Structures are given as C-alpha cells and as structure tokens.
Tab-separated table of C-alpha atoms in Angstrom:
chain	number	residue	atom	x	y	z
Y	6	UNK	CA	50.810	132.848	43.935
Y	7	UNK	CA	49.688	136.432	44.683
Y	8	UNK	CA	51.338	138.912	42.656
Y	9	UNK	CA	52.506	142.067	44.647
Y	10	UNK	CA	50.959	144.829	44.077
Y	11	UNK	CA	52.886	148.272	43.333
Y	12	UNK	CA	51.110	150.099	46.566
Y	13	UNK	CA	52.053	147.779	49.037
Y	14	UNK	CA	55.562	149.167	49.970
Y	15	UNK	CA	53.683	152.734	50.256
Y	16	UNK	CA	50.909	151.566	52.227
Y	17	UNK	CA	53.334	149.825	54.623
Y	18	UNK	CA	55.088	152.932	55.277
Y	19	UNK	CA	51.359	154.849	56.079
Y	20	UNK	CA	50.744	151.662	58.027
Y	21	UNK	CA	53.974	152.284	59.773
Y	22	UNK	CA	53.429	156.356	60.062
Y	23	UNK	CA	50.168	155.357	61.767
Y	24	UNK	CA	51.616	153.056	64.188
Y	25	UNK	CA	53.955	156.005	65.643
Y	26	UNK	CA	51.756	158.275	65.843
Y	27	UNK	CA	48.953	156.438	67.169
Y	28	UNK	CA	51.624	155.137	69.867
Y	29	UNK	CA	52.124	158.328	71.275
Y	30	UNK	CA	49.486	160.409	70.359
Y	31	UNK	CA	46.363	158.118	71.478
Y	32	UNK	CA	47.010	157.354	75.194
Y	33	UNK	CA	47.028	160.884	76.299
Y	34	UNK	CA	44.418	161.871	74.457
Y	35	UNK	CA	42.388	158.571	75.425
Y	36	UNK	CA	42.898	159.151	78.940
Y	37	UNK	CA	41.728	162.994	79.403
Y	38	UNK	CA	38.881	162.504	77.057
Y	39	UNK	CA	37.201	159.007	77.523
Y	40	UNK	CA	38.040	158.717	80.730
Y	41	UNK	CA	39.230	161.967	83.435
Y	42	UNK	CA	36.859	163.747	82.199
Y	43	UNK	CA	33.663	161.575	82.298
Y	44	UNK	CA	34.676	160.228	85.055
Y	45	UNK	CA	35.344	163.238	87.014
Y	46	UNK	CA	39.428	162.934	87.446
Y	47	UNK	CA	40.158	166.621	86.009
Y	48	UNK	CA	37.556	169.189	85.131
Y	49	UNK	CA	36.609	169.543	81.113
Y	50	UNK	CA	37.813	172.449	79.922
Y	51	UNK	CA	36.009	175.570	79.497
Y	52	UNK	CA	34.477	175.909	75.743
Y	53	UNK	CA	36.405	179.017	75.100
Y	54	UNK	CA	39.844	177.202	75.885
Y	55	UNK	CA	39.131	173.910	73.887
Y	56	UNK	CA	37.692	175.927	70.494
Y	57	UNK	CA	40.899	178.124	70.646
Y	58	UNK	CA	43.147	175.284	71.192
Y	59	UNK	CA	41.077	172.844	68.262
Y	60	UNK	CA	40.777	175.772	66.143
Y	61	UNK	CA	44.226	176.385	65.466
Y	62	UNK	CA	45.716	175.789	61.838
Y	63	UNK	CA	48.499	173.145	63.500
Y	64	UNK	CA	45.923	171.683	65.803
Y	65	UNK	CA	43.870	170.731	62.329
Y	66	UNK	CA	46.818	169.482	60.713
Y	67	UNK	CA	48.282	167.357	63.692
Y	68	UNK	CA	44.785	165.737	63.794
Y	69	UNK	CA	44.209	165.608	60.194
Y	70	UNK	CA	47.771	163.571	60.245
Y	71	UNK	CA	46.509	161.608	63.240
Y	72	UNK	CA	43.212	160.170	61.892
Y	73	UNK	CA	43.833	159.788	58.008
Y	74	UNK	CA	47.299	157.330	59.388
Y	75	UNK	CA	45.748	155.917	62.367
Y	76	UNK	CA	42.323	154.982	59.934
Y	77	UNK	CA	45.014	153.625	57.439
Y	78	UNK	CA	46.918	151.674	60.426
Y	79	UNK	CA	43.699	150.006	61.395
Y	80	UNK	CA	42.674	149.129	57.781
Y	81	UNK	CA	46.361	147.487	57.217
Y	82	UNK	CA	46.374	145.795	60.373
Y	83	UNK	CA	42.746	144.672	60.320
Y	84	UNK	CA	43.021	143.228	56.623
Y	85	UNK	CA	45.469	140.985	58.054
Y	86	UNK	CA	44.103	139.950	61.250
Y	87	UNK	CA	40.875	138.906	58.990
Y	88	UNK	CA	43.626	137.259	56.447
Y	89	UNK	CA	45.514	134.861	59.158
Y	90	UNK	CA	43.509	134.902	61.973
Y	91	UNK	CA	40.498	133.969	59.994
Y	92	UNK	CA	42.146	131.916	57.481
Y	93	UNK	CA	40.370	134.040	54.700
Y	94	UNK	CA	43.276	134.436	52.586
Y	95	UNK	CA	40.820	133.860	49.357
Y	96	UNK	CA	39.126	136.574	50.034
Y	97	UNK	CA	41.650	138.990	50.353
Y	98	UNK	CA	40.445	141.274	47.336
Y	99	UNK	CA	37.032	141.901	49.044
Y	100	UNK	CA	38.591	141.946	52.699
Y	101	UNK	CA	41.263	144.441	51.230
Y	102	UNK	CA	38.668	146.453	49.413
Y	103	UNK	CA	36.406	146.808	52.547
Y	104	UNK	CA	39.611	147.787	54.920
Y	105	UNK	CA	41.081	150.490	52.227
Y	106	UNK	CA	37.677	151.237	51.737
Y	107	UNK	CA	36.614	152.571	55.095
Y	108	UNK	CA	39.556	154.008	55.840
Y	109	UNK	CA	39.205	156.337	52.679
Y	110	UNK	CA	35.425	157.375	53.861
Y	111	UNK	CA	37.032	157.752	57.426
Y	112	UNK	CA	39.542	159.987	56.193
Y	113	UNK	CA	37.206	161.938	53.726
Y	114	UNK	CA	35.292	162.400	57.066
Y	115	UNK	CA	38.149	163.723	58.921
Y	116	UNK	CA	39.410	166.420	56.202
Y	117	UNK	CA	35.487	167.468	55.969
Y	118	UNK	CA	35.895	167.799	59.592
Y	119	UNK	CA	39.303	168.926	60.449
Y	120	UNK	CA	39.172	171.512	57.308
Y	121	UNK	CA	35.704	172.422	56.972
Y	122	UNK	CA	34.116	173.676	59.473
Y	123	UNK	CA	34.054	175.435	62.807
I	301	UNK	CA	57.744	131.606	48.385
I	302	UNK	CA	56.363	131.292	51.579
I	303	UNK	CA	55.161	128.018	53.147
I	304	UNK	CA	51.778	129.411	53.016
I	305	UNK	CA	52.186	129.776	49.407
I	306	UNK	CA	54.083	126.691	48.686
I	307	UNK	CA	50.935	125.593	50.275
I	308	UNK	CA	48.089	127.195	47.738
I	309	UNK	CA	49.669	126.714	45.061
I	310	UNK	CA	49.431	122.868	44.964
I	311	UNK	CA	46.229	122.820	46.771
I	312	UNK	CA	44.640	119.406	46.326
I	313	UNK	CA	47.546	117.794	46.965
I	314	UNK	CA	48.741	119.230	50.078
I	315	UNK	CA	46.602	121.526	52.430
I	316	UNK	CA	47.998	121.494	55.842
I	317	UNK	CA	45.545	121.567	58.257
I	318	UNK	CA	45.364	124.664	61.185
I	319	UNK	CA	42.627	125.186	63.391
I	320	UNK	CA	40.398	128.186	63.306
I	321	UNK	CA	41.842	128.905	67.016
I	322	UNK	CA	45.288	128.280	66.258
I	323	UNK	CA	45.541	131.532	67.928
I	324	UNK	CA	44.475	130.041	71.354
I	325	UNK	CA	47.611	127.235	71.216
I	326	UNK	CA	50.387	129.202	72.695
I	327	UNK	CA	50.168	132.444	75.119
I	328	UNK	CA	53.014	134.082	72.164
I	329	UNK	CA	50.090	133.754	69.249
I	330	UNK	CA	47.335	135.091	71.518
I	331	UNK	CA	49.557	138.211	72.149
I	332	UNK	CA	49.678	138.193	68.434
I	333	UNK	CA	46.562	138.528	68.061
I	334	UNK	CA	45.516	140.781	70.729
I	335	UNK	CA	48.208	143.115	69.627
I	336	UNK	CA	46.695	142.982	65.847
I	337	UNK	CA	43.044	143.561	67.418
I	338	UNK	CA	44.495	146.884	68.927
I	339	UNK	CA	43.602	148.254	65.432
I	340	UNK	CA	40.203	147.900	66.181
I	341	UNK	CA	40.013	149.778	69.195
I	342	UNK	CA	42.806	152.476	67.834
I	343	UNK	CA	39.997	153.151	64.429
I	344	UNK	CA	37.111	153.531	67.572
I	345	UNK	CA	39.198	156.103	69.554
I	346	UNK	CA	39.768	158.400	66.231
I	347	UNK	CA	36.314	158.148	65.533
I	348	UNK	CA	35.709	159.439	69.142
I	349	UNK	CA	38.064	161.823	68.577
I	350	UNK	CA	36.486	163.042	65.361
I	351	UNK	CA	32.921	163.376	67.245
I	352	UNK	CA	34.567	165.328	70.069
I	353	UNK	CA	36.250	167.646	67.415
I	354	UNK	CA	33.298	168.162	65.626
I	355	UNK	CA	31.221	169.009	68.434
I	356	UNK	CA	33.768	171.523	69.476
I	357	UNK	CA	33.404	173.553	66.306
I	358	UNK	CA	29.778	173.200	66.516
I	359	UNK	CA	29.394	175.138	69.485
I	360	UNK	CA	29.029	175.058	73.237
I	361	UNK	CA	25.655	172.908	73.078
I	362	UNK	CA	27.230	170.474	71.394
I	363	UNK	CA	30.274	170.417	73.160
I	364	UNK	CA	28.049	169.558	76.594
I	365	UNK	CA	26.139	166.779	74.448
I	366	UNK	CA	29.462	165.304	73.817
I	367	UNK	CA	30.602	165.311	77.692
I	368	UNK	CA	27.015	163.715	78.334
I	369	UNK	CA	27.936	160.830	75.546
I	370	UNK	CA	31.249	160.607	76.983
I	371	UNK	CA	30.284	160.043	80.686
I	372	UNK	CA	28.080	156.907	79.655
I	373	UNK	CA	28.652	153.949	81.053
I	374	UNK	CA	28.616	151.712	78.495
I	375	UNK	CA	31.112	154.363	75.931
I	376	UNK	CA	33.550	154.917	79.473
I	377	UNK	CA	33.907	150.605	79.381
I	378	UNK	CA	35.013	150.799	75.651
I	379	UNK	CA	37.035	153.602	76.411
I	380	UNK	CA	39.031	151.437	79.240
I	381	UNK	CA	39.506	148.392	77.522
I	382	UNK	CA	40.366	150.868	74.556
I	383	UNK	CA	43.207	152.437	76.875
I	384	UNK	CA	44.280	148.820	77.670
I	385	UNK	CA	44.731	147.606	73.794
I	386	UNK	CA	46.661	150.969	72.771
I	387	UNK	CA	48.249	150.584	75.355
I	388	UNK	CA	49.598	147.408	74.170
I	389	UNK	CA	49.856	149.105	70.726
I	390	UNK	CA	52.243	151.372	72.698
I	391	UNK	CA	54.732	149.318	74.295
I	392	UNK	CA	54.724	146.558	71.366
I	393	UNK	CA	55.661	149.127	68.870
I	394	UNK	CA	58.323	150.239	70.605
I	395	UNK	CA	59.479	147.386	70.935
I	396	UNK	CA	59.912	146.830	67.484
I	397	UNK	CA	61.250	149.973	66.024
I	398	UNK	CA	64.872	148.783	66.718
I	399	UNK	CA	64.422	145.895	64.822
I	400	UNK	CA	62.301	147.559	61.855
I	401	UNK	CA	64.921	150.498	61.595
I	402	UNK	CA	68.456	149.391	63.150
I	403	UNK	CA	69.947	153.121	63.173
I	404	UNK	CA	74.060	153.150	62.624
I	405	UNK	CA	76.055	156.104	64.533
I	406	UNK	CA	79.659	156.749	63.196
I	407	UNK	CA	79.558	152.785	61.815
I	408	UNK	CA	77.956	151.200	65.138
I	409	UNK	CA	74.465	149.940	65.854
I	410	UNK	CA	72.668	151.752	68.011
I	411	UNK	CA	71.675	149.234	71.353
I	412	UNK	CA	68.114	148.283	70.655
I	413	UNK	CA	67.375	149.254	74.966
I	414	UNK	CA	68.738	153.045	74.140
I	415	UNK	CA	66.152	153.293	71.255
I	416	UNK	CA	62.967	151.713	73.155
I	417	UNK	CA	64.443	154.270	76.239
I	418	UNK	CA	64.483	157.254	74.009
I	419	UNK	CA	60.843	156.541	72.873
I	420	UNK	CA	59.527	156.322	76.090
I	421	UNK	CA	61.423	159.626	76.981
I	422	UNK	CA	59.524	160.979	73.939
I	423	UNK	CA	55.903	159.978	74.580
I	424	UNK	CA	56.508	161.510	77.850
I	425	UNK	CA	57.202	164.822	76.493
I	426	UNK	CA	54.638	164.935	73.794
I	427	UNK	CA	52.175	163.710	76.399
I	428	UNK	CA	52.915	166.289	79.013
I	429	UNK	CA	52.434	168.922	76.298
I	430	UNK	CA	48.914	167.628	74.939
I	431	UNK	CA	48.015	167.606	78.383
I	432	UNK	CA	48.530	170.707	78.960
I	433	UNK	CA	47.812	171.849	75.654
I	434	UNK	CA	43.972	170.951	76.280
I	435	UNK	CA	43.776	170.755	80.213
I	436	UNK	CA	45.169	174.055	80.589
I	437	UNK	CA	47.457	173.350	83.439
C-alpha cells in the first residue's frame, strides 16, 4: 500500500489554487494574445501601453501567482493522468519526480522573469 | 483501501484486467480524460505567457518578434485547440466547486446553481478588466 505522504494535502490545495485561477485568468488572456491579436481581431497594443501595464509591481505578482499555481496545477493533474490513464501506477516516484520537477524549474523561470528583469 | 489497492497488494493472485483504452469505453471516461489533458495545454499557455512577458521587458524589438511568433500558423492552431481545452478546464471546474466546498449561510447550504452562477458572474468581471487592462479600451 502507498503510504501518504505529509505534502499531499498542501499540494492539493496549490493544485486547487491553480485550478481557479487558471479558470478565470487563462481564457481572456488566451484569447487577446494567441489569437485577436495574430489573427488581426483587435490591434496589439502599443509598446509603451503593454510595458507600463506588465511593469507594474501587482501586474508581477498576479502573474507570478498565475504561473508558479497554474505550473503546479499541470504537474498535479498530469502525474495523474500518466498514473490512471497510463496504468503506470509503479512508477509513480519517477512520474511524480518529473511532474514536481518541472514545475519547480517552470516556476524558478517565472520569478527570474516576473522579478528580475525589465 | 481502495479497490485499486486491495488490488496491488495481493498481486499474483488477483490482477484485474483493464485495457490501456479503458478511457475510450464510455463518452463519461473520455471527458475524464480530456478534462485531465487540459493540464497540458493550461502548462503551454503559461509558458506562452512567460515568452510574451519576457519579451515585453526586453524591449520593443522583441516585443514585434513575439507578435511575429504569435501570428504563426502552426503556434495560432495550438493556441485554438488550447482555448478549447481551458475552456473545458473552465466550465468543469465550476462545476465542481459546489461539491468540493459546500458553503453554509445562517445553517443552510448554499444551491450548488447559485454558486456555478456567481462564478460565471465573476470571470466576467475579471475578464472585462484584463481586457481592458491590456487592450486599452
């Protein structure tokens, strides 16, 4: 039988954070940037606008919030997609490993990004 | 103990046995497992969204570069089937928030419908504002 681990309740409730946020935070932001503006629906807008707007203290935190849950979502998700869907429930050390893995050098990524430059 | 577990743990002796594509069986499992795949597409959009950030703070070269990438055929495809999994994500998760946290006000429950409403009413409103927040209209 697999023993539960101590993280699990926490990582549930980042798994769950991530799932609201993601909800209402990706579709709008899906929709103006991959696809009304490449496709021509609403003008981009001008540089001087967007670098104000992404610049901004809360904008980096919102985002910061958005990626580090939504790359922890995924991972949680994922691990158990691979787990049931895959029937690879023996290798759910590795598969958990990978999953928590990337989403740590996703989120790494994002705070270099989000806090670090521009 | 699960069933699952039940299972394992006297392995040898009694492995039930489910297809790889058990998934496939019933139109409930493959929404299942369409709505799990939604990940996938959710960890590609905040990678997106991380390139387009990044580009902004590099400057205005970059920021063009990153239209130019964006307007490709092949990323705009990912992007729609993208929209249609989160999408998905969306509704599904409303859906089960009254179920994952039944809220009580003055000793009733809450109707599930009001909850999933007010969501809805709230994704409006936040999605109005980051639209205008970066369109600028």
């Amino acid at each position: 039988m697999r023993r539960r681990r101590p993280v699990e309740p926490l990582v549930w409730l980042l798994f769950s954070g991530g799932g609201v946020v993601t909800a209402i935070l990706v579709p709008v932001l899906l929709v103006l940037l991959g696809l009304a503006f490449p496709l021509g629906w609403i003008d981009p807008p001008p540089y001087e606008h967007i670098h104000a707007v992404l610049g901004h203290w809360i904008a980096r935190i919102v985002l910061l919030g958005l990626c580090v849950l939504g790359f922890v979502h995924w991972a949680h998700r994922f691990r158990y997609t691979l787990h049931e869907g895959l029937k690879l429930q023996r290798l759910d050390a590795q598969i958990s490993l990978l999953c928590y893995g990337l989403a740590l050098i996703g989120s790494v990524w994002a705070v270099y990004i989000l806090l670090f430059t521009g | 103990m699960s069933v699952r577990q039940t299972a394992t743990a006297v392995r040898g002796r009694y492995q039930p046995r489910i297809s790889l594509w058990w998934w496939l069986t019933k139109p409930s499992y493959l929404l299942f497992v369409l709505r799990e795949l939604s990940s996938v597409f959710i960890a590609w959009f905040i990678v997106f969204l991380l390139l387009f950030v990044r580009a902004v703070y590099q400057g205005e070269g970059q920021y063009e570069r990153f239209l130019d990438f964006a307007a490709n055929p092949f990323v705009v495809f990912v992007n729609l089937v993208a929209l249609a999994f989160v999408l998905l994500h969306t509704v599904t998760w409303f859906v089960l928030t009254p179920q994952a946290l039944p809220l009580h006000l003055r000793g009733r429950r809450v109707p599930g419908g009001l909850i999933i409403a007010s969501q809805y009413v709230g994704w409006l409103v936040v999605s109005a504002f980051v639209f205008w927040l970066v369109v600028g209209w």
